[in-house]
CSV table of C-alpha atoms and ligand atoms in Angstrom, one decimal:
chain,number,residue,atom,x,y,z
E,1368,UNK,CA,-11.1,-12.9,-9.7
E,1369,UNK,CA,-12.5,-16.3,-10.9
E,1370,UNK,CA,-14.3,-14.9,-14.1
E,1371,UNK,CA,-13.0,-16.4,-17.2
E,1372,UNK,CA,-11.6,-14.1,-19.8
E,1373,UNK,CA,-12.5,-14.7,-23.4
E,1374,UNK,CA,-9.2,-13.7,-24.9
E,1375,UNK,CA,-5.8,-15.1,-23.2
E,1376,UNK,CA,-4.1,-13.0,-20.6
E,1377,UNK,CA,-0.6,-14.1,-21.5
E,1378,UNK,CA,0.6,-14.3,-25.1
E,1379,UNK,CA,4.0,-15.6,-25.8
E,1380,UNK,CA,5.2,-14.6,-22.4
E,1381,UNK,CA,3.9,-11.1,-22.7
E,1382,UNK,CA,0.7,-10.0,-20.6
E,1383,UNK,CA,-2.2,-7.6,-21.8
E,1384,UNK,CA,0.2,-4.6,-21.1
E,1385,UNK,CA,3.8,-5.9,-22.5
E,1386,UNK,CA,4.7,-6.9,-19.4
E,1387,UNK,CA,7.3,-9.8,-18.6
E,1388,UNK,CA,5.9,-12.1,-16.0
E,1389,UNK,CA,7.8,-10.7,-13.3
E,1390,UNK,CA,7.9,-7.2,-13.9
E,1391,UNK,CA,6.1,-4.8,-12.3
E,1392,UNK,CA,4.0,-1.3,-13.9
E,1393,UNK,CA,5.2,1.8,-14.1
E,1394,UNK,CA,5.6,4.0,-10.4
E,1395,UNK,CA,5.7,6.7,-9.0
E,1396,UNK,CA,6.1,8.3,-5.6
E,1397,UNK,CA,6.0,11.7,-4.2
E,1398,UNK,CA,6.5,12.6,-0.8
E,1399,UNK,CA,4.9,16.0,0.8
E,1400,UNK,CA,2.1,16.4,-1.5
E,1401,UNK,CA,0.0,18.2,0.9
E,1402,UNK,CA,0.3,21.4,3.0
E,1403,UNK,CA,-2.0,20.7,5.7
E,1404,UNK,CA,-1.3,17.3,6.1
E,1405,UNK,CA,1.7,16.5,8.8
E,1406,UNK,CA,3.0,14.1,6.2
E,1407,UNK,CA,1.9,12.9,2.6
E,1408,UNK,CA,2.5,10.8,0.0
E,1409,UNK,CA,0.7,10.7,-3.7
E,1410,UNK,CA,1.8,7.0,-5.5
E,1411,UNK,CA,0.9,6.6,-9.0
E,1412,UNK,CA,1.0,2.8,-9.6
E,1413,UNK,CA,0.4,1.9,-13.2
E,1414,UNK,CA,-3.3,3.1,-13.5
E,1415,UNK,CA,-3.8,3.0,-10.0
E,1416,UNK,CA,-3.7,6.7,-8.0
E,1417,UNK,CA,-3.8,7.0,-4.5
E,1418,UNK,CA,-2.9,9.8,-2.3
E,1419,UNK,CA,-2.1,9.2,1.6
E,1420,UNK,CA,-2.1,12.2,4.9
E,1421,UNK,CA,-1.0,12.0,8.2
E,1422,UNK,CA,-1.9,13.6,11.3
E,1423,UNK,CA,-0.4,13.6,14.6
E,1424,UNK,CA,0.3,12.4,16.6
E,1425,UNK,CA,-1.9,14.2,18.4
E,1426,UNK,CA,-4.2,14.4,21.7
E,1427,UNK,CA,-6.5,11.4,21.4
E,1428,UNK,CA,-9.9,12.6,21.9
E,1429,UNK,CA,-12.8,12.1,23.2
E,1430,UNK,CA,-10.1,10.9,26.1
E,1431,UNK,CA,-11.8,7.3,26.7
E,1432,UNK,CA,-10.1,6.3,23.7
E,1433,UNK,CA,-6.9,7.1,24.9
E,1434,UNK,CA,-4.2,4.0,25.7
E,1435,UNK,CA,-1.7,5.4,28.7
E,1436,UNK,CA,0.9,3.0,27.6
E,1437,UNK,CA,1.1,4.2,23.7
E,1438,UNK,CA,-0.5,6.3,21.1
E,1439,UNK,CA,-3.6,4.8,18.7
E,1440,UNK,CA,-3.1,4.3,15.2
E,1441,UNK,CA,-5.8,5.5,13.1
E,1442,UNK,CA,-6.6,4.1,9.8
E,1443,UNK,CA,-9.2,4.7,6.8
E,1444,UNK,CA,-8.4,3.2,3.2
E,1445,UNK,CA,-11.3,4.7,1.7
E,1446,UNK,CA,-12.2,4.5,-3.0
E,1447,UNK,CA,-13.5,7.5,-4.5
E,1448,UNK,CA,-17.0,6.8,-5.9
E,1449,UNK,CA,-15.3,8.0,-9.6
E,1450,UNK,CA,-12.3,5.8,-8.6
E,1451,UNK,CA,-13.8,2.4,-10.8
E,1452,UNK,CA,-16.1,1.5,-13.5
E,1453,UNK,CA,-19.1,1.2,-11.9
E,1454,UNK,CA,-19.3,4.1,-9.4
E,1455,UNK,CA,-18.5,3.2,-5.8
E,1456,UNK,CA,-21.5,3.7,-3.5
E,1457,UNK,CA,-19.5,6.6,-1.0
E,1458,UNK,CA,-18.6,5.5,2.3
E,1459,UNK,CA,-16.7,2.4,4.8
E,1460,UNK,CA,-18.2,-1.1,3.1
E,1461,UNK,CA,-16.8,-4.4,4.6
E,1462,UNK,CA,-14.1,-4.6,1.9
E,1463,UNK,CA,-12.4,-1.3,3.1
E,1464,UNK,CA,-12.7,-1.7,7.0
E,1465,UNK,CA,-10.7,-5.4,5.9
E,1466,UNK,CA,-8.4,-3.1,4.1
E,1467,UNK,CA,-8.0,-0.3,6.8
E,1468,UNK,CA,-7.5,-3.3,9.1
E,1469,UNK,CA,-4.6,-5.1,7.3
E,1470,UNK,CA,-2.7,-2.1,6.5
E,1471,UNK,CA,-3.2,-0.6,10.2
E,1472,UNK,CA,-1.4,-3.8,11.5
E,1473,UNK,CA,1.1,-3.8,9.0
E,1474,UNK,CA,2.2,-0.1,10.1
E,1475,UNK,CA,1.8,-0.6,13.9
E,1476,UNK,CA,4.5,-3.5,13.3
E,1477,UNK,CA,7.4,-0.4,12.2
E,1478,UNK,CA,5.8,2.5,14.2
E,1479,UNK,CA,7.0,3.4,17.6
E,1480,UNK,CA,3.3,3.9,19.2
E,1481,UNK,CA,5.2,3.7,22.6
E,1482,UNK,CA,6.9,7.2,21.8
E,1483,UNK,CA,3.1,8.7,22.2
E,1484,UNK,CA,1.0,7.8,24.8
E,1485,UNK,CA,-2.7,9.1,25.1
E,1486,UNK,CA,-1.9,10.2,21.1
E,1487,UNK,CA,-4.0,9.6,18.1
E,1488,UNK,CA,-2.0,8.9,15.3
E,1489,UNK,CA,-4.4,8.8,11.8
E,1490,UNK,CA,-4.0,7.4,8.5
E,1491,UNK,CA,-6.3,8.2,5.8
E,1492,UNK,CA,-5.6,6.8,2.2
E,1493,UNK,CA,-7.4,8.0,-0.6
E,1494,UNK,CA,-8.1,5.8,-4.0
E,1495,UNK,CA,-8.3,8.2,-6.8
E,1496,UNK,CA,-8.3,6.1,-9.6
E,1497,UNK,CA,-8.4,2.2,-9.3
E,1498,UNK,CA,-6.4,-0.4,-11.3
E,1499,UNK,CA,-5.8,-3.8,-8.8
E,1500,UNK,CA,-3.4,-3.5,-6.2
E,1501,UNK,CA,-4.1,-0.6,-4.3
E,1502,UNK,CA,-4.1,-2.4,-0.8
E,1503,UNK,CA,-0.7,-2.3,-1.9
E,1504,UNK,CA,-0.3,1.3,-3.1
E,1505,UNK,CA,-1.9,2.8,0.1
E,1506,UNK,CA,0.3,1.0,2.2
E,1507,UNK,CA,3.4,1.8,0.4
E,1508,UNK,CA,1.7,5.8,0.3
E,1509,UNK,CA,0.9,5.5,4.4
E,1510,UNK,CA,4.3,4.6,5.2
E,1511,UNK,CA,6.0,7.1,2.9
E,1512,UNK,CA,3.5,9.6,4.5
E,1513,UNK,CA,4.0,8.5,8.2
E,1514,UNK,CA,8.1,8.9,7.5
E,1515,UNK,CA,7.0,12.4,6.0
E,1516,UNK,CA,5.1,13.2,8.8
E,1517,UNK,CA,8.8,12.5,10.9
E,1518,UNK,CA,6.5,9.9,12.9
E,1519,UNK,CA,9.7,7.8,14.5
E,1520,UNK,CA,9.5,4.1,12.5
E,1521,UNK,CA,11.7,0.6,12.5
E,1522,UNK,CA,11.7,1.1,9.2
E,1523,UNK,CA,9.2,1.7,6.0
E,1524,UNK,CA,6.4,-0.7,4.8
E,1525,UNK,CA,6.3,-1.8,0.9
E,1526,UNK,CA,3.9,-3.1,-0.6
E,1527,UNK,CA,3.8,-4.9,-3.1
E,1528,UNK,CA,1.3,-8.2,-5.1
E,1529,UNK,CA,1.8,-11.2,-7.1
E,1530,UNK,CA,-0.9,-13.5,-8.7
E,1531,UNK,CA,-1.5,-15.8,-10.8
E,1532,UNK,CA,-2.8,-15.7,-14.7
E,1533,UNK,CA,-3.2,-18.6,-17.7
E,1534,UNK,CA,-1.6,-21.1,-15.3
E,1535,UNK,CA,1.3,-18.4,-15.5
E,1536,UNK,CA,2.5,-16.7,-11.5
E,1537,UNK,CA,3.4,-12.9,-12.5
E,1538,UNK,CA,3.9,-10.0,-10.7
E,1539,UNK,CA,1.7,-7.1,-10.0
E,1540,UNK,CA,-1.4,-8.1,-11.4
E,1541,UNK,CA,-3.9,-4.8,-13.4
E,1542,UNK,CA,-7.3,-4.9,-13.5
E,1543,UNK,CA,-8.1,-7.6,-16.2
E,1544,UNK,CA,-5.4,-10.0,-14.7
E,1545,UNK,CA,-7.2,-9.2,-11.3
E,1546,UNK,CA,-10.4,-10.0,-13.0
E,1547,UNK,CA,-10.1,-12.7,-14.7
E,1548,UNK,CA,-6.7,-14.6,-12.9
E,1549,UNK,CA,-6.8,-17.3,-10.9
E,1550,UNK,CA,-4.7,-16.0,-8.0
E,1551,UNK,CA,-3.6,-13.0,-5.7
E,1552,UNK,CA,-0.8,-12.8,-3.3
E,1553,UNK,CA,-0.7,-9.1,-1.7
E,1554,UNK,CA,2.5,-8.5,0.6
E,1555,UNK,CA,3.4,-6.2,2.6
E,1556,UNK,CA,7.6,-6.5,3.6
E,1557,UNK,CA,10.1,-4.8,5.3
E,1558,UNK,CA,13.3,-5.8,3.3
E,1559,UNK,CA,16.0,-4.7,5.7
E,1560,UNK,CA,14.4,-6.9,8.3
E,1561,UNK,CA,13.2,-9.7,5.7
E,1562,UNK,CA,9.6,-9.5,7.6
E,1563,UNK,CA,5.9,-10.0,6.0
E,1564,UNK,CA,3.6,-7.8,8.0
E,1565,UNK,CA,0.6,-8.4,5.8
E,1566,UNK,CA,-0.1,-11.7,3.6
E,1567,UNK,CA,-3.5,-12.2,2.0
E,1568,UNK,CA,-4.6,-14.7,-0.5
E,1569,UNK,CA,-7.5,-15.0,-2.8
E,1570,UNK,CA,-7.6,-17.7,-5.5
E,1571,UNK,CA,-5.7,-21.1,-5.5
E,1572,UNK,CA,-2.4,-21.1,-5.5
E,1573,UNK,CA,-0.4,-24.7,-5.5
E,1574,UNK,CA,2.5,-25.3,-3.1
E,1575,UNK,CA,5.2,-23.9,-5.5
E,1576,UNK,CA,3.4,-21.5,-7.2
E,1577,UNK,CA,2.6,-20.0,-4.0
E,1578,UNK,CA,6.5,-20.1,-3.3
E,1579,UNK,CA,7.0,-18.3,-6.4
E,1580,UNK,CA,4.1,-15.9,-6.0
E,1581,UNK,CA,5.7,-14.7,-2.4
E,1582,UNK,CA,9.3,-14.9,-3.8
E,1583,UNK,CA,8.0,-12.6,-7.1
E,1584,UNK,CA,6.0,-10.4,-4.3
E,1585,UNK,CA,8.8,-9.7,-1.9
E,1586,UNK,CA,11.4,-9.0,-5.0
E,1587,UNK,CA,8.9,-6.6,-6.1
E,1588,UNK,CA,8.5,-5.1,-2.6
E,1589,UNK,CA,12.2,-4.4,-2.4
E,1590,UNK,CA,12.1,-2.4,-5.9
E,1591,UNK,CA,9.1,-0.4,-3.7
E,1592,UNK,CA,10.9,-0.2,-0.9
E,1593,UNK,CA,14.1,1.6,-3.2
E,1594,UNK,CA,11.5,4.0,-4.5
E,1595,UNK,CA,9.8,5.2,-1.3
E,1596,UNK,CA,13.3,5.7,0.0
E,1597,UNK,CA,14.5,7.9,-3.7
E,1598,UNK,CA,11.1,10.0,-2.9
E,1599,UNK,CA,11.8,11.0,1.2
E,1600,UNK,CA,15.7,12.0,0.1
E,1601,UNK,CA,13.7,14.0,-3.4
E,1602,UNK,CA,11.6,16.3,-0.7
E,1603,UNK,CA,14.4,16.6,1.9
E,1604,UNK,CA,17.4,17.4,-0.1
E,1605,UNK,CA,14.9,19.9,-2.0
E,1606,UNK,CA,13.4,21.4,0.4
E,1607,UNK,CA,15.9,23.8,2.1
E,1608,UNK,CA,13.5,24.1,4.8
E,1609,UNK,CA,13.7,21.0,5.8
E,1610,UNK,CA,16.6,19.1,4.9
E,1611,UNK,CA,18.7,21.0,7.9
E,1612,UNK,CA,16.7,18.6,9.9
E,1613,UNK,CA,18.6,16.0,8.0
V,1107,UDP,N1,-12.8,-2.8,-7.6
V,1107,UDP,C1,-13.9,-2.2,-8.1
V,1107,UDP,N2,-15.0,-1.9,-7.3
V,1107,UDP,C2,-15.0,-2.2,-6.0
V,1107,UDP,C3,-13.8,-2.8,-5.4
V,1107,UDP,C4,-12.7,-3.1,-6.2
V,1107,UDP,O1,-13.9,-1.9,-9.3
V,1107,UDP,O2,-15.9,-1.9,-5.3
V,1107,UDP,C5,-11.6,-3.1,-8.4
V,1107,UDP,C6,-10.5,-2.0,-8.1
V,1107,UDP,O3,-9.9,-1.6,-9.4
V,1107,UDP,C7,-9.5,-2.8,-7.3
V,1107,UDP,C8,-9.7,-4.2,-7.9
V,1107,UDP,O4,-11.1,-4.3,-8.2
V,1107,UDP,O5,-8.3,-2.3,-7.4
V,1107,UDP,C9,-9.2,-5.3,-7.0
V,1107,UDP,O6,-9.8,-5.2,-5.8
V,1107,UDP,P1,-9.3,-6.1,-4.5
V,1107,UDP,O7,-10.4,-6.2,-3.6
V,1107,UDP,O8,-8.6,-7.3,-5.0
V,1107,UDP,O9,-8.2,-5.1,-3.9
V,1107,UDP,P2,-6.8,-4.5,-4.4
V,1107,UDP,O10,-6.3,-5.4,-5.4
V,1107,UDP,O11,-7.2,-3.1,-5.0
V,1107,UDP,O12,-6.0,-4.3,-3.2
């Protein structure tokens, strides 16, 4: 964000892509991608590809870590090294332990941790490939994966950005419109309660473009929130193993 791109972003109302200001790339979700995992969930959001796996909950150990009153939730949004352009040195950095943060108090806002004392209940979100947004992706991936898992929720967690291009506020900004915008509004919403659980801002946004930023963001989040929902009933009405749970 801030650099300034040589060639416009937004040519008569079309972005780099084709896009339409307020429409969002191309996505995917899966559900149960992952046999050892208690839950999963692979997203495939525009360029971006990021898998989440859930464990637990489970026996917190060592047991000074424990909480008596409800279980600990466990996250770690962590980039491949061959998941950008330049390779990512391996390993936490500041910018993913913000990330892990947000997104961990975005989910323990729709998780019943009081169900689980003395439990661990972990997280772990992995950026295969990056495109912009994927603060966004692995939260819409954890909660998918934490409904897989059968963890008991209020409700799932979508997540979805808006930003700000050429003067222009759009929807789900990529890479270039990350790089060289002048804005970025990442949400994260729970549309049948009409709650933000995560809000983050980089850039300037004016009064009413940030009105029209969050109002773009939390339409977007309720096309998410339709798609995480289409991939649970996918794996349970297809897997006959489990859909007499259901
Ligand atoms: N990015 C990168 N190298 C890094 C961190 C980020 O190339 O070390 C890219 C990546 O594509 C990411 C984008 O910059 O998606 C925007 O990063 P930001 O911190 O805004 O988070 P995001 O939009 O992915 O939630």
């Amino acid at each position: 964000m801030g650099g300034k791109s040589s060639t416009p972003l937004i040519v008569k109302g079309k972005r780099l892509d084709g896009r339409k200001p307020e429409e969002l790339r191309p996505i995917k979700i899966e559900a149960g991608v992952l046999n050892r995992a208690d839950g999963s969930c692979y997203v495939e959001w525009g360029k971006n590809k990021v898998i989440a796996a859930v464990y637990g909950p489970r026996e917190l150990h060592p047991k000074h870590l424990q909480d008596n009153t409800q279980a600990v939730l466990r996250c770690r949004y962590n980039m491949a090294p061959f998941s950008v352009d330049d390779r990512k040195r391996p390993g936490p950095d500041r910018r993913s332990v913000e990330i892990s943060k947000v997104i961990r108090e975005a989910l323990e806002r729709v998780v019943f941790l009081n169900y689980f004392p003395t439990s661990a209940i972990d997280v772990f979100m992995e950026v295969l490939q990056a495109d912009a947004g994927t603060r966004c992706a692995a939260l819409t991936a954890a909660s998918v994966a934490l409904a897989d898992a059968g963890v008991p929720m209020r409700d799932l967690v979508a997540g979805c950005a808006a930003g700000k291009v050429d003067g222009t506020v759009v929807l789900d900004l990529m890479q270039e419109e990350d790089n060289y915008g002048e804005g970025d509004l990442p949400l994260g919403y729970i549309p049948s309660k009409d709650e933000i659980v995560l809000l983050q801002m980089d850039g300037d946004f004016t009064k009413d473009e940030f009105k029209t930023a969050l109002n773009y963001a939390i339409k977007g989040a309720k096309k998410i929130y339709a798609l995480q929902k289409e991939a649970l009933k996918r794996k349970y009405t297809t897997n006959k193993e489990t859909a007499k749970w259901i």
